[in-house]
PDB file of C-alpha atoms in Angstrom:
ATOM      1  CA  UNK H   1       0.000   0.000   0.000  1.00 36.00           C
ATOM      2  CA  UNK H   2       0.958   3.613  -0.159  1.00 38.00           C
ATOM      3  CA  UNK H   3       3.123   4.799   2.671  1.00 43.00           C
ATOM      4  CA  UNK H   4       5.615   7.331   3.813  1.00 50.00           C
ATOM      5  CA  UNK H   5       8.944   5.692   4.555  1.00 42.00           C
ATOM      6  CA  UNK H   6      12.384   6.700   5.768  1.00 37.00           C
ATOM      7  CA  UNK H   7      15.606   5.361   4.277  1.00 44.00           C
ATOM      8  CA  UNK H   8      17.812   5.468   7.381  1.00 48.00           C
ATOM      9  CA  UNK H   9      16.630   4.507  10.823  1.00 81.00           C
ATOM     10  CA  UNK H  10      19.662   6.044  12.583  1.00 91.00           C
ATOM     11  CA  UNK H  11      21.955   8.861  11.541  1.00 93.00           C
ATOM     12  CA  UNK H  12      25.123   9.680  13.488  1.00 95.00           C
ATOM     13  CA  UNK H  13      26.594  13.080  12.799  1.00 96.00           C
ATOM     14  CA  UNK H  14      29.491  15.035  14.200  1.00 97.00           C
ATOM     15  CA  UNK H  15      28.618  18.240  16.002  1.00 97.00           C
ATOM     16  CA  UNK H  16      28.964  21.136  13.608  1.00 97.00           C
ATOM     17  CA  UNK H  17      28.418  19.065  10.502  1.00 97.00           C
ATOM     18  CA  UNK H  18      25.314  19.216   8.362  1.00 97.00           C
ATOM     19  CA  UNK H  19      22.654  16.505   8.615  1.00 96.00           C
ATOM     20  CA  UNK H  20      20.430  15.237   5.857  1.00 96.00           C
ATOM     21  CA  UNK H  21      17.370  13.146   6.633  1.00 96.00           C
ATOM     22  CA  UNK H  22      15.518  11.541   3.752  1.00 94.00           C
ATOM     23  CA  UNK H  23      11.938  10.499   3.254  1.00 94.00           C
ATOM     24  CA  UNK H  24      10.150   8.803   0.361  1.00 92.00           C
ATOM     25  CA  UNK H  25       6.481   9.089  -0.345  1.00 89.00           C
ATOM     26  CA  UNK H  26       4.376   7.225  -2.840  1.00 81.00           C
ATOM     27  CA  UNK H  27       1.197   9.256  -3.313  1.00 86.00           C
ATOM     28  CA  UNK H  28       1.650  11.832  -6.042  1.00 87.00           C
ATOM     29  CA  UNK H  29      -1.607  13.448  -4.933  1.00 87.00           C
ATOM     30  CA  UNK H  30      -0.113  14.544  -1.618  1.00 89.00           C
ATOM     31  CA  UNK H  31       0.064  18.299  -1.519  1.00 88.00           C
ATOM     32  CA  UNK H  32       1.507  19.084   1.882  1.00 91.00           C
ATOM     33  CA  UNK H  33       4.522  17.738   3.730  1.00 94.00           C
ATOM     34  CA  UNK H  34       5.768  18.423   7.218  1.00 95.00           C
ATOM     35  CA  UNK H  35       8.759  17.534   9.361  1.00 96.00           C
ATOM     36  CA  UNK H  36       8.499  16.913  13.075  1.00 97.00           C
ATOM     37  CA  UNK H  37      11.168  16.487  15.726  1.00 97.00           C
ATOM     38  CA  UNK H  38      10.539  14.307  18.740  1.00 95.00           C
ATOM     39  CA  UNK H  39      12.857  14.428  21.717  1.00 93.00           C
ATOM     40  CA  UNK H  40      12.859  11.779  24.375  1.00 89.00           C
ATOM     41  CA  UNK H  41       9.838  12.044  26.640  1.00 87.00           C
ATOM     42  CA  UNK H  42       8.147  14.681  24.524  1.00 91.00           C
ATOM     43  CA  UNK H  43       5.567  14.856  21.805  1.00 94.00           C
ATOM     44  CA  UNK H  44       6.482  15.647  18.198  1.00 95.00           C
ATOM     45  CA  UNK H  45       7.331  19.277  17.580  1.00 95.00           C
ATOM     46  CA  UNK H  46       6.783  21.067  14.276  1.00 94.00           C
ATOM     47  CA  UNK H  47       9.970  21.975  12.432  1.00 95.00           C
ATOM     48  CA  UNK H  48       9.040  23.056   8.931  1.00 96.00           C
ATOM     49  CA  UNK H  49       6.509  22.357   6.221  1.00 94.00           C
ATOM     50  CA  UNK H  50       6.290  22.643   2.459  1.00 95.00           C
ATOM     51  CA  UNK H  51       3.506  22.585  -0.074  1.00 92.00           C
ATOM     52  CA  UNK H  52       3.700  20.708  -3.335  1.00 92.00           C
ATOM     53  CA  UNK H  53       3.883  23.920  -5.368  1.00 93.00           C
ATOM     54  CA  UNK H  54       7.333  24.554  -3.895  1.00 95.00           C
ATOM     55  CA  UNK H  55      10.579  22.623  -4.130  1.00 96.00           C
ATOM     56  CA  UNK H  56      12.522  24.289  -1.342  1.00 97.00           C
ATOM     57  CA  UNK H  57      11.789  26.080   1.874  1.00 97.00           C
ATOM     58  CA  UNK H  58      14.168  27.401   4.476  1.00 97.00           C
ATOM     59  CA  UNK H  59      13.830  27.984   8.157  1.00 95.00           C
ATOM     60  CA  UNK H  60      16.249  28.672  10.938  1.00 93.00           C
ATOM     61  CA  UNK H  61      19.146  26.244  10.287  1.00 96.00           C
ATOM     62  CA  UNK H  62      16.777  23.885   8.467  1.00 98.00           C
ATOM     63  CA  UNK H  63      15.906  23.452   4.823  1.00 98.00           C
ATOM     64  CA  UNK H  64      13.301  21.157   3.354  1.00 98.00           C
ATOM     65  CA  UNK H  65      13.640  20.003  -0.238  1.00 98.00           C
ATOM     66  CA  UNK H  66      10.843  18.423  -2.222  1.00 97.00           C
ATOM     67  CA  UNK H  67      11.449  16.466  -5.400  1.00 96.00           C
ATOM     68  CA  UNK H  68       8.082  15.574  -6.829  1.00 93.00           C
ATOM     69  CA  UNK H  69       9.582  13.772  -9.803  1.00 93.00           C
ATOM     70  CA  UNK H  70      10.996  11.030  -7.613  1.00 94.00           C
ATOM     71  CA  UNK H  71       8.620  11.588  -4.696  1.00 93.00           C
ATOM     72  CA  UNK H  72      11.385  12.419  -2.286  1.00 95.00           C
ATOM     73  CA  UNK H  73      11.529  14.765   0.670  1.00 96.00           C
ATOM     74  CA  UNK H  74      14.581  15.716   2.684  1.00 97.00           C
ATOM     75  CA  UNK H  75      15.384  17.755   5.753  1.00 98.00           C
ATOM     76  CA  UNK H  76      18.750  19.424   6.001  1.00 98.00           C
ATOM     77  CA  UNK H  77      20.014  20.669   9.339  1.00 98.00           C
ATOM     78  CA  UNK H  78      22.954  23.047   9.183  1.00 97.00           C
ATOM     79  CA  UNK H  79      25.690  23.005  11.812  1.00 97.00           C
ATOM     80  CA  UNK H  80      24.088  20.202  13.807  1.00 97.00           C
ATOM     81  CA  UNK H  81      24.087  20.751  17.549  1.00 97.00           C
ATOM     82  CA  UNK H  82      23.679  18.351  20.490  1.00 96.00           C
ATOM     83  CA  UNK H  83      20.151  19.684  20.955  1.00 96.00           C
ATOM     84  CA  UNK H  84      19.292  18.351  17.513  1.00 97.00           C
ATOM     85  CA  UNK H  85      19.566  14.782  18.774  1.00 96.00           C
ATOM     86  CA  UNK H  86      16.053  13.404  18.401  1.00 96.00           C
ATOM     87  CA  UNK H  87      13.822  11.327  16.170  1.00 94.00           C
ATOM     88  CA  UNK H  88      12.663  13.102  13.040  1.00 96.00           C
ATOM     89  CA  UNK H  89       9.420  12.244  11.278  1.00 94.00           C
ATOM     90  CA  UNK H  90       8.159  13.242   7.898  1.00 94.00           C
ATOM     91  CA  UNK H  91       4.432  13.350   7.299  1.00 93.00           C
ATOM     92  CA  UNK H  92       2.224  13.942   4.320  1.00 92.00           C
ATOM     93  CA  UNK H  93      -1.323  14.940   3.737  1.00 88.00           C
ATOM     94  CA  UNK H  94      -2.564  12.374   1.240  1.00 73.00           C
ATOM     95  CA  UNK H  95      -6.246  12.210   1.912  1.00 64.00           C
ATOM     96  CA  UNK H  96      -9.133  14.579   1.956  1.00 64.00           C
ATOM     97  CA  UNK H  97      -9.457  16.436   5.209  1.00 70.00           C
ATOM     98  CA  UNK H  98      -6.948  17.370   7.846  1.00 77.00           C
ATOM     99  CA  UNK H  99      -5.165  14.058   8.261  1.00 84.00           C
ATOM    100  CA  UNK H 100      -1.452  13.431   8.231  1.00 89.00           C
ATOM    101  CA  UNK H 101       0.274  10.126   7.514  1.00 89.00           C
ATOM    102  CA  UNK H 102       3.606   9.738   9.260  1.00 90.00           C
ATOM    103  CA  UNK H 103       6.760   7.924   8.256  1.00 87.00           C
ATOM    104  CA  UNK H 104       8.668   5.579  10.530  1.00 86.00           C
ATOM    105  CA  UNK H 105      11.145   8.147  11.842  1.00 89.00           C
ATOM    106  CA  UNK H 106      14.925   8.599  11.751  1.00 92.00           C
ATOM    107  CA  UNK H 107      16.972   8.876  14.893  1.00 93.00           C
ATOM    108  CA  UNK H 108      19.696  11.514  14.732  1.00 96.00           C
ATOM    109  CA  UNK H 109      22.590  11.172  17.161  1.00 96.00           C
ATOM    110  CA  UNK H 110      24.956  14.102  17.435  1.00 96.00           C
ATOM    111  CA  UNK H 111      28.481  13.211  18.521  1.00 94.00           C
ATOM    112  CA  UNK H 112      30.463  15.854  20.413  1.00 89.00           C
TER     113      UNK H 112
ATOM    114  CA  UNK Y   1       4.261  22.361  26.324  1.00 47.00           C
ATOM    115  CA  UNK Y   2       1.532  24.643  27.573  1.00 71.00           C
ATOM    116  CA  UNK Y   3      -0.224  24.541  24.168  1.00 94.00           C
ATOM    117  CA  UNK Y   4      -1.479  20.963  24.426  1.00 97.00           C
ATOM    118  CA  UNK Y   5      -1.461  19.216  27.776  1.00 97.00           C
ATOM    119  CA  UNK Y   6      -2.099  15.584  28.563  1.00 98.00           C
ATOM    120  CA  UNK Y   7      -2.785  13.813  31.826  1.00 98.00           C
ATOM    121  CA  UNK Y   8      -1.674  11.548  33.245  1.00 98.00           C
ATOM    122  CA  UNK Y   9       1.835  11.407  31.827  1.00 97.00           C
ATOM    123  CA  UNK Y  10       2.239   7.804  32.919  1.00 97.00           C
ATOM    124  CA  UNK Y  11      -0.385   5.144  33.549  1.00 97.00           C
ATOM    125  CA  UNK Y  12      -0.141   1.517  34.540  1.00 96.00           C
ATOM    126  CA  UNK Y  13      -3.362  -0.450  34.404  1.00 95.00           C
ATOM    127  CA  UNK Y  14      -4.515  -4.017  34.549  1.00 93.00           C
ATOM    128  CA  UNK Y  15      -6.484  -5.606  31.765  1.00 92.00           C
ATOM    129  CA  UNK Y  16      -9.726  -5.395  33.739  1.00 91.00           C
ATOM    130  CA  UNK Y  17      -9.354  -1.752  34.733  1.00 91.00           C
ATOM    131  CA  UNK Y  18     -11.146   1.256  33.330  1.00 95.00           C
ATOM    132  CA  UNK Y  19      -9.195   4.476  32.973  1.00 96.00           C
ATOM    133  CA  UNK Y  20      -9.347   7.685  30.973  1.00 98.00           C
ATOM    134  CA  UNK Y  21      -6.734   9.831  29.288  1.00 98.00           C
ATOM    135  CA  UNK Y  22      -7.301  13.545  29.126  1.00 98.00           C
ATOM    136  CA  UNK Y  23      -6.109  16.101  26.612  1.00 98.00           C
ATOM    137  CA  UNK Y  24      -6.604  19.854  26.690  1.00 98.00           C
ATOM    138  CA  UNK Y  25      -5.535  22.399  24.124  1.00 97.00           C
ATOM    139  CA  UNK Y  26      -5.104  26.093  24.853  1.00 95.00           C
ATOM    140  CA  UNK Y  27      -4.534  27.192  21.263  1.00 95.00           C
ATOM    141  CA  UNK Y  28      -8.050  28.002  20.126  1.00 93.00           C
ATOM    142  CA  UNK Y  29      -8.023  25.065  17.736  1.00 93.00           C
ATOM    143  CA  UNK Y  30     -11.107  23.252  16.519  1.00 92.00           C
ATOM    144  CA  UNK Y  31      -9.732  19.866  15.515  1.00 93.00           C
ATOM    145  CA  UNK Y  32      -8.285  17.275  17.867  1.00 95.00           C
ATOM    146  CA  UNK Y  33      -6.633  13.919  17.316  1.00 96.00           C
ATOM    147  CA  UNK Y  34      -5.576  10.781  19.138  1.00 97.00           C
ATOM    148  CA  UNK Y  35      -2.492   8.894  17.973  1.00 97.00           C
ATOM    149  CA  UNK Y  36      -0.851   5.720  19.176  1.00 96.00           C
ATOM    150  CA  UNK Y  37       2.948   5.491  19.095  1.00 93.00           C
ATOM    151  CA  UNK Y  38       4.564   2.149  19.762  1.00 88.00           C
ATOM    152  CA  UNK Y  39       8.192   1.120  19.522  1.00 79.00           C
ATOM    153  CA  UNK Y  40       8.067  -0.510  16.150  1.00 69.00           C
ATOM    154  CA  UNK Y  41       5.362   1.337  14.266  1.00 77.00           C
ATOM    155  CA  UNK Y  42       4.964   4.822  12.887  1.00 80.00           C
ATOM    156  CA  UNK Y  43       2.554   7.173  14.510  1.00 90.00           C
ATOM    157  CA  UNK Y  44      -0.883   5.652  14.042  1.00 92.00           C
ATOM    158  CA  UNK Y  45      -3.878   7.927  13.779  1.00 93.00           C
ATOM    159  CA  UNK Y  46      -6.739   6.658  15.904  1.00 96.00           C
ATOM    160  CA  UNK Y  47      -9.453   9.297  15.960  1.00 96.00           C
ATOM    161  CA  UNK Y  48     -10.142  12.739  14.533  1.00 94.00           C
ATOM    162  CA  UNK Y  49     -12.607  15.267  15.855  1.00 94.00           C
ATOM    163  CA  UNK Y  50     -13.553  18.376  13.921  1.00 90.00           C
ATOM    164  CA  UNK Y  51     -15.716  20.924  15.713  1.00 89.00           C
ATOM    165  CA  UNK Y  52     -16.486  18.294  18.388  1.00 88.00           C
ATOM    166  CA  UNK Y  53     -17.734  15.790  15.826  1.00 91.00           C
ATOM    167  CA  UNK Y  54     -15.882  12.558  15.211  1.00 91.00           C
ATOM    168  CA  UNK Y  55     -14.827  12.497  11.577  1.00 89.00           C
ATOM    169  CA  UNK Y  56     -12.374   9.620  11.635  1.00 88.00           C
ATOM    170  CA  UNK Y  57     -12.163   6.275  13.388  1.00 90.00           C
ATOM    171  CA  UNK Y  58      -9.184   4.457  11.986  1.00 89.00           C
ATOM    172  CA  UNK Y  59     -10.512   0.948  12.682  1.00 92.00           C
ATOM    173  CA  UNK Y  60      -9.766   1.292  16.366  1.00 96.00           C
ATOM    174  CA  UNK Y  61     -10.993  -1.520  18.673  1.00 96.00           C
ATOM    175  CA  UNK Y  62     -14.024  -0.653  20.742  1.00 96.00           C
ATOM    176  CA  UNK Y  63     -12.037  -0.975  23.969  1.00 97.00           C
ATOM    177  CA  UNK Y  64     -10.867   2.554  23.102  1.00 98.00           C
ATOM    178  CA  UNK Y  65     -13.681   5.068  23.359  1.00 97.00           C
ATOM    179  CA  UNK Y  66     -13.061   8.750  22.597  1.00 97.00           C
ATOM    180  CA  UNK Y  67     -15.060  11.668  23.862  1.00 97.00           C
ATOM    181  CA  UNK Y  68     -14.883  15.305  22.822  1.00 96.00           C
ATOM    182  CA  UNK Y  69     -17.178  17.452  24.998  1.00 96.00           C
ATOM    183  CA  UNK Y  70     -15.920  20.718  23.489  1.00 94.00           C
ATOM    184  CA  UNK Y  71     -13.242  21.957  21.114  1.00 92.00           C
ATOM    185  CA  UNK Y  72     -10.682  22.275  23.889  1.00 95.00           C
ATOM    186  CA  UNK Y  73     -10.975  18.880  25.541  1.00 97.00           C
ATOM    187  CA  UNK Y  74     -10.533  15.348  24.338  1.00 98.00           C
ATOM    188  CA  UNK Y  75     -10.709  12.136  26.311  1.00 98.00           C
ATOM    189  CA  UNK Y  76      -9.813   8.556  25.558  1.00 98.00           C
ATOM    190  CA  UNK Y  77     -11.668   6.071  27.727  1.00 98.00           C
ATOM    191  CA  UNK Y  78      -9.943   2.732  28.147  1.00 97.00           C
ATOM    192  CA  UNK Y  79     -11.432  -0.576  29.247  1.00 95.00           C
ATOM    193  CA  UNK Y  80     -10.376  -4.223  29.078  1.00 95.00           C
ATOM    194  CA  UNK Y  81      -7.149  -3.381  27.324  1.00 95.00           C
ATOM    195  CA  UNK Y  82      -4.571  -5.891  26.154  1.00 95.00           C
ATOM    196  CA  UNK Y  83      -0.822  -5.864  26.809  1.00 94.00           C
ATOM    197  CA  UNK Y  84      -0.233  -4.984  23.139  1.00 93.00           C
ATOM    198  CA  UNK Y  85      -2.067  -1.718  23.790  1.00 95.00           C
ATOM    199  CA  UNK Y  86       0.903  -0.542  25.817  1.00 95.00           C
ATOM    200  CA  UNK Y  87       2.237   2.488  23.990  1.00 95.00           C
ATOM    201  CA  UNK Y  88       2.592   6.242  24.055  1.00 96.00           C
ATOM    202  CA  UNK Y  89      -0.746   7.904  23.353  1.00 98.00           C
ATOM    203  CA  UNK Y  90      -0.424  11.315  21.824  1.00 98.00           C
ATOM    204  CA  UNK Y  91      -3.023  14.006  21.500  1.00 98.00           C
ATOM    205  CA  UNK Y  92      -2.781  16.734  18.885  1.00 97.00           C
ATOM    206  CA  UNK Y  93      -4.803  19.715  17.760  1.00 95.00           C
ATOM    207  CA  UNK Y  94      -5.002  21.930  14.707  1.00 93.00           C
ATOM    208  CA  UNK Y  95      -6.997  24.808  13.290  1.00 89.00           C
ATOM    209  CA  UNK Y  96      -9.170  23.135  10.673  1.00 79.00           C
ATOM    210  CA  UNK Y  97     -10.113  25.333   7.754  1.00 69.00           C
ATOM    211  CA  UNK Y  98      -7.075  27.583   8.038  1.00 61.00           C
ATOM    212  CA  UNK Y  99      -4.372  27.786   5.389  1.00 59.00           C
ATOM    213  CA  UNK Y 100      -2.043  25.762   7.607  1.00 59.00           C
ATOM    214  CA  UNK Y 101      -4.749  23.459   8.906  1.00 65.00           C
ATOM    215  CA  UNK Y 102      -2.583  20.409   8.402  1.00 77.00           C
ATOM    216  CA  UNK Y 103      -0.087  21.607  11.006  1.00 87.00           C
ATOM    217  CA  UNK Y 104      -0.814  19.689  14.158  1.00 92.00           C
ATOM    218  CA  UNK Y 105       0.430  20.557  17.615  1.00 94.00           C
ATOM    219  CA  UNK Y 106       1.164  17.632  19.877  1.00 96.00           C
ATOM    220  CA  UNK Y 107       0.980  17.129  23.593  1.00 96.00           C
ATOM    221  CA  UNK Y 108       3.692  15.286  25.538  1.00 96.00           C
ATOM    222  CA  UNK Y 109       1.781  12.018  25.512  1.00 97.00           C
ATOM    223  CA  UNK Y 110       0.636   9.486  28.082  1.00 97.00           C
ATOM    224  CA  UNK Y 111       2.892   6.470  28.500  1.00 96.00           C
ATOM    225  CA  UNK Y 112       0.465   3.578  29.021  1.00 97.00           C
ATOM    226  CA  UNK Y 113       1.497   0.183  30.318  1.00 96.00           C
ATOM    227  CA  UNK Y 114      -1.063  -2.615  30.416  1.00 96.00           C
ATOM    228  CA  UNK Y 115      -0.186  -5.440  32.778  1.00 93.00           C
TER     229      UNK Y 115
END
């Protein structure tokens, strides 16, 4: 069935380096994508979103890239910091109404 | 985490118990959601309420019973649960009908253990 999936379950990155988290989606009708960060013991926290009429959006130290041709979404974190250690989820809106479908998550571990 | 609050944060219950999870949002939103998060599965949507009306039941067993008395409060009533129901239960809210209505704000979750 259609799903949102993540390529890498765990990503280790050196502090100060850039991180790239990838996500594949299969429904070409999805028109909204969002990245969440979940720290231990907390609920998911919104990071950044992008609509299908865009291919790039930047926030504070984060950039989301959308490649509709290959149905691929990525989150780039610049100058990764220890506080960036968390699980990152991508989600898509692929149905009518206000429902999101979440991917499996990628754990990012920042090494000092 | 003052936007969406959940109580209790931790709950241990036996399979014959009845308990309730509570969620409250202070964001003026009109849509609320229950999700289940277990160790090996992605976030699973359970229920959606829009303007206090249930608009989605994602094939959830009847031992989970949601209640939404108003747009700010959401409950999940639990009875005769199974050990496999042990998970983190997350509540979320959003402003349905707005441009960014897909953006959901999550509470910290209730860690449920069924013994």
